[in-house]
Amino acid sequence: MKKHNFYAGPSILSEYTIKNTAAAVENFAGTGLSILEVSHRSKEFVAVVDEARALVKELLDIPAGYEVVFLGGGASMQFCMVPYNLLQNKAAYLDTGTWASNAIKEAKIFGEVDVVATSKDANYTFIPKDYVVPSDADYFHFTSNNTIFGTEMRYDPDVNVPLVSDMSSDIFSRPVDVSKYAVIYAGAQKNLAPAGVTIAIVREDALGKVTRPIPTMLNYQTHIKKESMFNTPPVLPIFSALQTLKFYKELGGVKVLEKKNIEKAAILYDEIDRNKLFIGTAALEDRSIMNVCFVMNEEYKELEAEFAAFAASKGMVGIKGHRSVGGFRASIYNAMPKSSVEALVEVMKEFERQH
Ligand SMILES: *Cc1c(COP(=O)(O)O)cnc(C)c1O
């Protein structure tokens, strides 16, 4: 039976990425060696890093003055690396979910943190909008897509200070005005590559302003200067990331991906809104086009386990909601084909007919 992969992360990758990665595990770039056993300083792999960096810049239309680095440690490492490198006096943070609050916790180690707004009391079902970012903040940090709660900020906020964003689960899903940002970071395992690499897009003139000493490995300047080769980078995930980036370019870039993503998400949300058994959990205006969260309608609550089993029997994988929301979450990242979304909708319709 065909499996439809709705896992939240690590998550679906394009067939192109999987096939080319599998081939390179056998024989990388005609070297006769596996990608798993080549030196990260071989000319073949250095070419991979260079091309990946160039494609990130091209796809996101990154202006001059920014550098792209490939790091280990996941997005969670960026929660500390950002304030380590950028927070001198005070930073502003928007609390829109678990990942945002984890980032806030780390930032507090380094200085004053102004949490400008939070939707915690509403279990993060919406994105706060009435907030003021103090103009003396070093930066304003937000999570563009809240993977767990299914809310998303599909815009680059207008504030008086440089932006920093955790785009782990929606990078490359839409165009971004990079010029507004000091740092954009994203763990790869949602929209790009297998787990193990994190992309950081860093404005170089935002660095070097804090007075604290920064450990070498946690200093963005180290990795910029050494072009992501200060130490051994995650070789295989970077190779896979390059395949995905090529695939995105081939498809027509992030504008085309955005259009496809909006279309896919609408198919699923329309069904959630139509189907009497289900109800969406995120505020309508903040609904994510990457992670679609829904629960059983109150009077059908007892059918939850039955629907989960039914969907699984039809090849739907990974639609169980995060424990802090419950119900279901369908993650429909860039690589998710429209046909899989349609298949899930068909399962929801069939289940409704039976009840
Ligand atoms: C998955 C995720 C993280 C955590 O990423 P790690 O690479 O596991 O540290 C952080 N932020 C967001 C938005 C995520 O979706």
GROMACS .gro file of C-alpha atoms and ligand atoms in nm:
model
  370
    1MET     CA    1   0.000   0.000   0.000
    2LYS     CA    2   0.119   0.354  -0.073
    3LYS     CA    3   0.226   0.535   0.242
    4HIS     CA    4   0.147   0.904   0.282
    5ASN     CA    5   0.403   1.063   0.512
    6PHE     CA    6   0.257   1.337   0.736
    7TYR     CA    7   0.531   1.327   1.003
    8ALA     CA    8   0.615   1.666   1.156
    9GLY     CA    9   0.992   1.615   1.154
   10PRO     CA   10   1.202   1.448   1.044
   11SER     CA   11   0.959   1.447   0.761
   12ILE     CA   12   0.893   1.386   0.396
   13LEU     CA   13   1.168   1.463   0.145
   14SER     CA   14   1.136   1.481  -0.231
   15GLU     CA   15   1.190   1.162  -0.428
   16TYR     CA   16   1.466   1.350  -0.608
   17THR     CA   17   1.646   1.407  -0.275
   18ILE     CA   18   1.607   1.046  -0.161
   19LYS     CA   19   1.717   0.894  -0.493
   20ASN     CA   20   2.023   1.115  -0.536
   21THR     CA   21   2.123   1.065  -0.173
   22ALA     CA   22   2.090   0.688  -0.207
   23ALA     CA   23   2.302   0.696  -0.524
   24ALA     CA   24   2.571   0.905  -0.352
   25VAL     CA   25   2.583   0.660  -0.062
   26GLU     CA   26   2.696   0.407  -0.325
   27ASN     CA   27   2.915   0.630  -0.537
   28PHE     CA   28   2.960   1.001  -0.471
   29ALA     CA   29   3.026   1.231  -0.767
   30GLY     CA   30   3.208   0.960  -0.962
   31THR     CA   31   3.472   0.923  -0.692
   32GLY     CA   32   3.406   0.551  -0.653
   33LEU     CA   33   3.364   0.623  -0.279
   34SER     CA   34   3.053   0.662  -0.067
   35ILE     CA   35   2.949   1.010   0.048
   36LEU     CA   36   2.971   0.850   0.394
   37GLU     CA   37   3.347   0.804   0.366
   38VAL     CA   38   3.487   1.104   0.179
   39SER     CA   39   3.686   1.385   0.333
   40HIS     CA   40   3.483   1.699   0.394
   41ARG     CA   41   3.781   1.882   0.242
   42SER     CA   42   3.780   1.682  -0.082
   43LYS     CA   43   3.723   1.903  -0.385
   44GLU     CA   44   3.403   1.712  -0.465
   45PHE     CA   45   3.247   1.785  -0.126
   46VAL     CA   46   3.369   2.144  -0.109
   47ALA     CA   47   3.185   2.189  -0.439
   48VAL     CA   48   2.866   2.057  -0.275
   49VAL     CA   49   2.889   2.311   0.009
   50ASP     CA   50   2.964   2.595  -0.230
   51GLU     CA   51   2.672   2.510  -0.455
   52ALA     CA   52   2.434   2.464  -0.161
   53ARG     CA   53   2.533   2.802  -0.020
   54ALA     CA   54   2.486   2.969  -0.358
   55LEU     CA   55   2.145   2.807  -0.408
   56VAL     CA   56   2.018   2.917  -0.065
   57LYS     CA   57   2.119   3.272  -0.163
   58GLU     CA   58   1.955   3.244  -0.502
   59LEU     CA   59   1.628   3.086  -0.384
   60LEU     CA   60   1.575   3.337  -0.103
   61ASP     CA   61   1.710   3.628  -0.306
   62ILE     CA   62   1.958   3.710  -0.027
   63PRO     CA   63   2.113   4.055  -0.063
   64ALA     CA   64   2.486   4.134  -0.036
   65GLY     CA   65   2.624   4.150   0.317
   66TYR     CA   66   2.478   3.818   0.429
   67GLU     CA   67   2.645   3.480   0.465
   68VAL     CA   68   2.496   3.131   0.473
   69VAL     CA   69   2.647   2.873   0.708
   70PHE     CA   70   2.575   2.505   0.768
   71LEU     CA   71   2.596   2.413   1.135
   72GLY     CA   72   2.538   2.121   1.369
   73GLY     CA   73   2.340   2.133   1.691
   74GLY     CA   74   1.990   2.175   1.548
   75ALA     CA   75   1.763   2.476   1.576
   76SER     CA   76   1.787   2.431   1.954
   77MET     CA   77   2.155   2.528   1.941
   78GLN     CA   78   2.052   2.851   1.766
   79PHE     CA   79   1.834   2.936   2.066
   80CYS     CA   80   2.160   3.003   2.253
   81MET     CA   81   2.385   3.098   1.960
   82VAL     CA   82   2.163   3.392   1.860
   83PRO     CA   83   2.174   3.570   2.198
   84TYR     CA   84   2.539   3.472   2.249
   85ASN     CA   85   2.628   3.661   1.931
   86LEU     CA   86   2.367   3.938   1.923
   87LEU     CA   87   2.223   4.018   2.264
   88GLN     CA   88   2.418   4.295   2.434
   89ASN     CA   89   2.151   4.467   2.647
   90LYS     CA   90   1.802   4.361   2.565
   91ALA     CA   91   1.614   4.153   2.310
   92ALA     CA   92   1.245   4.131   2.227
   93TYR     CA   93   1.077   3.792   2.179
   94LEU     CA   94   0.730   3.692   2.068
   95ASP     CA   95   0.602   3.385   2.253
   96THR     CA   96   0.394   3.183   2.008
   97GLY     CA   97   0.466   2.828   2.117
   98THR     CA   98   0.696   2.567   2.264
   99TRP     CA   99   0.992   2.647   2.040
  100ALA     CA  100   0.954   3.021   2.094
  101SER     CA  101   0.947   2.975   2.471
  102ASN     CA  102   1.251   2.748   2.454
  103ALA     CA  103   1.432   3.026   2.267
  104ILE     CA  104   1.323   3.279   2.532
  105LYS     CA  105   1.456   3.060   2.812
  106GLU     CA  106   1.802   3.049   2.654
  107ALA     CA  107   1.809   3.422   2.575
  108LYS     CA  108   1.748   3.505   2.943
  109ILE     CA  109   2.089   3.358   3.021
  110PHE     CA  110   2.250   3.640   2.822
  111GLY     CA  111   2.057   3.954   2.908
  112GLU     CA  112   1.723   4.123   2.945
  113VAL     CA  113   1.442   3.964   2.749
  114ASP     CA  114   1.124   4.156   2.675
  115VAL     CA  115   0.851   3.906   2.590
  116VAL     CA  116   0.634   4.149   2.395
  117ALA     CA  117   0.330   3.920   2.379
  118THR     CA  118   0.226   3.561   2.439
  119SER     CA  119  -0.071   3.342   2.348
  120LYS     CA  120   0.023   3.080   2.607
  121ASP     CA  121  -0.305   3.125   2.799
  122ALA     CA  122  -0.493   3.019   2.485
  123ASN     CA  123  -0.262   2.718   2.437
  124TYR     CA  124  -0.095   2.908   2.153
  125THR     CA  125  -0.394   2.882   1.921
  126PHE     CA  126  -0.324   3.226   1.772
  127ILE     CA  127  -0.045   3.471   1.693
  128PRO     CA  128  -0.060   3.783   1.913
  129LYS     CA  129  -0.080   4.097   1.700
  130ASP     CA  130  -0.103   4.392   1.938
  131TYR     CA  131   0.248   4.421   2.063
  132VAL     CA  132   0.512   4.689   2.072
  133VAL     CA  133   0.876   4.608   2.010
  134PRO     CA  134   1.097   4.849   2.206
  135SER     CA  135   1.321   5.043   1.970
  136ASP     CA  136   1.622   4.988   2.197
  137ALA     CA  137   1.605   4.609   2.162
  138ASP     CA  138   1.905   4.451   1.990
  139TYR     CA  139   1.667   4.237   1.784
  140PHE     CA  140   1.314   4.097   1.767
  141HIS     CA  141   1.291   3.717   1.765
  142PHE     CA  142   0.989   3.525   1.640
  143THR     CA  143   0.908   3.171   1.525
  144SER     CA  144   0.762   3.203   1.176
  145ASN     CA  145   0.582   2.868   1.189
  146ASN     CA  146   0.472   2.700   1.509
  147THR     CA  147   0.514   2.338   1.413
  148ILE     CA  148   0.332   2.202   1.718
  149PHE     CA  149   0.033   2.439   1.723
  150GLY     CA  150  -0.020   2.493   1.349
  151THR     CA  151  -0.001   2.871   1.345
  152GLU     CA  152   0.219   3.070   1.110
  153MET     CA  153   0.337   3.425   1.042
  154ARG     CA  154   0.357   3.430   0.666
  155TYR     CA  155   0.501   3.779   0.660
  156ASP     CA  156   0.811   3.964   0.774
  157PRO     CA  157   0.700   4.187   1.065
  158ASP     CA  158   0.753   4.562   1.041
  159VAL     CA  159   0.936   4.671   1.354
  160ASN     CA  160   1.212   4.920   1.431
  161VAL     CA  161   1.481   4.667   1.507
  162PRO     CA  162   1.644   4.384   1.309
  163LEU     CA  163   1.447   4.062   1.295
  164VAL     CA  164   1.567   3.717   1.398
  165SER     CA  165   1.352   3.422   1.301
  166ASP     CA  166   1.336   3.050   1.365
  167MET     CA  167   1.211   2.932   1.026
  168SER     CA  168   1.278   2.564   1.091
  169SER     CA  169   0.944   2.443   0.966
  170ASP     CA  170   0.863   2.688   0.688
  171ILE     CA  171   1.188   2.799   0.528
  172PHE     CA  172   1.161   2.790   0.147
  173SER     CA  173   0.781   2.776   0.170
  174ARG     CA  174   0.745   3.141   0.065
  175PRO     CA  175   0.954   3.441  -0.040
  176VAL     CA  176   1.116   3.630   0.251
  177ASP     CA  177   1.245   3.987   0.265
  178VAL     CA  178   1.585   3.886   0.403
  179SER     CA  179   1.701   4.248   0.426
  180LYS     CA  180   1.484   4.291   0.738
  181TYR     CA  181   1.671   4.016   0.925
  182ALA     CA  182   1.991   3.995   1.126
  183VAL     CA  183   1.966   3.614   1.144
  184ILE     CA  184   1.737   3.351   0.997
  185TYR     CA  185   1.793   2.994   1.111
  186ALA     CA  186   1.632   2.662   1.034
  187GLY     CA  187   1.692   2.303   1.135
  188ALA     CA  188   1.692   2.105   0.812
  189GLN     CA  189   1.467   1.815   0.907
  190LYS     CA  190   1.133   1.979   0.821
  191ASN     CA  191   1.172   2.124   0.475
  192LEU     CA  192   1.518   2.043   0.349
  193ALA     CA  193   1.720   1.741   0.450
  194PRO     CA  194   1.762   1.460   0.701
  195ALA     CA  195   1.828   1.570   1.060
  196GLY     CA  196   2.179   1.688   1.144
  197VAL     CA  197   2.232   2.021   0.972
  198THR     CA  198   2.101   2.368   1.050
  199ILE     CA  199   2.114   2.659   0.809
  200ALA     CA  200   2.190   3.005   0.941
  201ILE     CA  201   2.163   3.315   0.723
  202VAL     CA  202   2.355   3.589   0.898
  203ARG     CA  203   2.398   3.958   0.827
  204GLU     CA  204   2.767   4.012   0.878
  205ASP     CA  205   2.743   4.367   1.013
  206ALA     CA  206   2.513   4.244   1.292
  207LEU     CA  207   2.809   4.053   1.436
  208GLY     CA  208   3.098   4.167   1.652
  209LYS     CA  209   2.889   4.407   1.860
  210VAL     CA  210   2.864   4.217   2.187
  211THR     CA  211   3.136   4.257   2.445
  212ARG     CA  212   3.127   3.905   2.592
  213PRO     CA  213   3.376   3.644   2.474
  214ILE     CA  214   3.212   3.385   2.252
  215PRO     CA  215   3.337   3.024   2.240
  216THR     CA  216   3.487   2.953   1.899
  217MET     CA  217   3.231   2.693   1.795
  218LEU     CA  218   2.938   2.915   1.895
  219ASN     CA  219   3.066   3.221   1.713
  220TYR     CA  220   2.899   3.278   1.375
  221GLN     CA  221   3.215   3.455   1.257
  222THR     CA  222   3.414   3.132   1.294
  223HIS     CA  223   3.186   2.947   1.056
  224ILE     CA  224   3.153   3.235   0.811
  225LYS     CA  225   3.530   3.279   0.790
  226LYS     CA  226   3.588   2.905   0.738
  227GLU     CA  227   3.294   2.866   0.497
  228SER     CA  228   3.126   2.603   0.719
  229MET     CA  229   3.449   2.400   0.732
  230PHE     CA  230   3.588   2.507   1.070
  231ASN     CA  231   3.526   2.155   1.188
  232THR     CA  232   3.371   1.854   1.016
  233PRO     CA  233   3.026   1.963   0.900
  234PRO     CA  234   2.731   1.719   0.869
  235VAL     CA  235   2.839   1.588   0.529
  236LEU     CA  236   2.546   1.369   0.432
  237PRO     CA  237   2.267   1.609   0.539
  238ILE     CA  238   2.440   1.890   0.348
  239PHE     CA  239   2.455   1.672   0.038
  240SER     CA  240   2.082   1.595   0.073
  241ALA     CA  241   2.005   1.962   0.133
  242LEU     CA  242   2.173   2.045  -0.197
  243GLN     CA  243   1.949   1.793  -0.376
  244THR     CA  244   1.638   1.950  -0.224
  245LEU     CA  245   1.757   2.300  -0.315
  246LYS     CA  246   1.812   2.188  -0.676
  247PHE     CA  247   1.465   2.035  -0.676
  248TYR     CA  248   1.314   2.362  -0.549
  249LYS     CA  249   1.495   2.557  -0.819
  250GLU     CA  250   1.376   2.314  -1.085
  251LEU     CA  251   1.017   2.358  -0.965
  252GLY     CA  252   1.046   2.733  -1.014
  253GLY     CA  253   1.158   2.860  -0.673
  254VAL     CA  254   0.984   2.972  -0.356
  255LYS     CA  255   0.705   3.170  -0.525
  256VAL     CA  256   0.588   2.857  -0.702
  257LEU     CA  257   0.627   2.654  -0.382
  258GLU     CA  258   0.419   2.909  -0.192
  259LYS     CA  259   0.138   2.884  -0.445
  260LYS     CA  260   0.140   2.504  -0.425
  261ASN     CA  261   0.152   2.514  -0.044
  262ILE     CA  262  -0.145   2.751  -0.019
  263GLU     CA  263  -0.340   2.531  -0.257
  264LYS     CA  264  -0.258   2.210  -0.068
  265ALA     CA  265  -0.342   2.362   0.272
  266ALA     CA  266  -0.674   2.499   0.142
  267ILE     CA  267  -0.781   2.150   0.027
  268LEU     CA  268  -0.729   2.015   0.378
  269TYR     CA  269  -0.870   2.312   0.572
  270ASP     CA  270  -1.178   2.316   0.348
  271GLU     CA  271  -1.244   1.956   0.440
  272ILE     CA  272  -1.187   2.018   0.813
  273ASP     CA  273  -1.435   2.306   0.799
  274ARG     CA  274  -1.689   2.108   0.597
  275ASN     CA  275  -1.669   1.770   0.771
  276LYS     CA  276  -1.898   1.746   1.075
  277LEU     CA  277  -1.657   1.516   1.260
  278PHE     CA  278  -1.359   1.753   1.273
  279ILE     CA  279  -1.264   2.101   1.385
  280GLY     CA  280  -0.944   2.301   1.333
  281THR     CA  281  -0.753   2.418   1.643
  282ALA     CA  282  -0.571   2.727   1.510
  283ALA     CA  283  -0.730   3.071   1.467
  284LEU     CA  284  -0.849   3.104   1.106
  285GLU     CA  285  -0.628   3.401   1.019
  286ASP     CA  286  -0.315   3.234   1.160
  287ARG     CA  287  -0.352   2.889   1.010
  288SER     CA  288  -0.024   2.735   0.903
  289ILE     CA  289   0.018   2.609   0.548
  290MET     CA  290   0.281   2.362   0.677
  291ASN     CA  291   0.124   2.196   0.983
  292VAL     CA  292  -0.253   2.148   0.983
  293CYS     CA  293  -0.388   2.076   1.332
  294PHE     CA  294  -0.738   1.944   1.396
  295VAL     CA  295  -0.933   1.749   1.656
  296MET     CA  296  -1.261   1.557   1.663
  297ASN     CA  297  -1.564   1.780   1.710
  298GLU     CA  298  -1.693   1.772   2.069
  299GLU     CA  299  -1.981   1.531   2.005
  300TYR     CA  300  -1.754   1.288   1.816
  301LYS     CA  301  -1.465   1.289   2.063
  302GLU     CA  302  -1.499   0.917   2.131
  303LEU     CA  303  -1.417   0.844   1.764
  304GLU     CA  304  -1.060   0.975   1.787
  305ALA     CA  305  -0.884   0.641   1.830
  306GLU     CA  306  -1.106   0.485   1.566
  307PHE     CA  307  -1.023   0.755   1.311
  308ALA     CA  308  -0.652   0.722   1.390
  309ALA     CA  309  -0.670   0.347   1.324
  310PHE     CA  310  -0.882   0.394   1.010
  311ALA     CA  311  -0.642   0.652   0.865
  312ALA     CA  312  -0.345   0.427   0.942
  313SER     CA  313  -0.519   0.137   0.766
  314LYS     CA  314  -0.538   0.359   0.456
  315GLY     CA  315  -0.165   0.433   0.456
  316MET     CA  316  -0.170   0.767   0.643
  317VAL     CA  317   0.147   0.792   0.855
  318GLY     CA  318   0.233   1.041   1.128
  319ILE     CA  319  -0.096   1.228   1.169
  320LYS     CA  320  -0.113   1.197   1.547
  321GLY     CA  321  -0.117   1.545   1.701
  322HIS     CA  322   0.153   1.663   1.939
  323ARG     CA  323   0.070   1.570   2.298
  324SER     CA  324   0.024   1.936   2.393
  325VAL     CA  325  -0.258   1.979   2.138
  326GLY     CA  326  -0.398   1.628   2.099
  327GLY     CA  327  -0.604   1.514   1.804
  328PHE     CA  328  -0.433   1.522   1.468
  329ARG     CA  329  -0.165   1.711   1.282
  330ALA     CA  330  -0.098   1.669   0.913
  331SER     CA  331   0.239   1.816   0.822
  332ILE     CA  332   0.230   1.905   0.455
  333TYR     CA  333   0.574   2.046   0.387
  334ASN     CA  334   0.711   2.149   0.046
  335ALA     CA  335   0.781   1.790  -0.058
  336MET     CA  336   0.427   1.670   0.016
  337PRO     CA  337   0.243   1.602  -0.310
  338LYS     CA  338  -0.109   1.736  -0.354
  339SER     CA  339  -0.222   1.378  -0.420
  340SER     CA  340  -0.135   1.277  -0.061
  341VAL     CA  341  -0.338   1.565   0.077
  342GLU     CA  342  -0.627   1.458  -0.144
  343ALA     CA  343  -0.588   1.102  -0.020
  344LEU     CA  344  -0.617   1.218   0.341
  345VAL     CA  345  -0.928   1.422   0.255
  346GLU     CA  346  -1.079   1.112   0.094
  347VAL     CA  347  -1.015   0.915   0.416
  348MET     CA  348  -1.184   1.189   0.622
  349LYS     CA  349  -1.487   1.182   0.391
  350GLU     CA  350  -1.510   0.807   0.399
  351PHE     CA  351  -1.492   0.806   0.779
  352GLU     CA  352  -1.770   1.064   0.794
  353ARG     CA  353  -1.993   0.853   0.570
  354GLN     CA  354  -1.950   0.565   0.814
  355HIS     CA  355  -2.068   0.771   1.114
  356LIG     C1  356   1.163   2.116   1.505
  356LIG     C2  357   1.176   2.257   1.546
  356LIG     C3  358   1.277   2.300   1.633
  356LIG     C4  359   1.376   2.204   1.698
  356LIG     O1  360   1.472   2.168   1.608
  356LIG     P1  361   1.598   2.079   1.653
  356LIG     O2  362   1.674   2.074   1.525
  356LIG     O3  363   1.543   1.948   1.697
  356LIG     O4  364   1.669   2.151   1.761
  356LIG     C5  365   1.286   2.434   1.661
  356LIG     N1  366   1.200   2.523   1.609
  356LIG     C6  367   1.100   2.485   1.526
  356LIG     C7  368   1.009   2.587   1.470
  356LIG     C8  369   1.086   2.352   1.492
  356LIG     O5  370   0.987   2.313   1.410
   0.00000   0.00000   0.00000
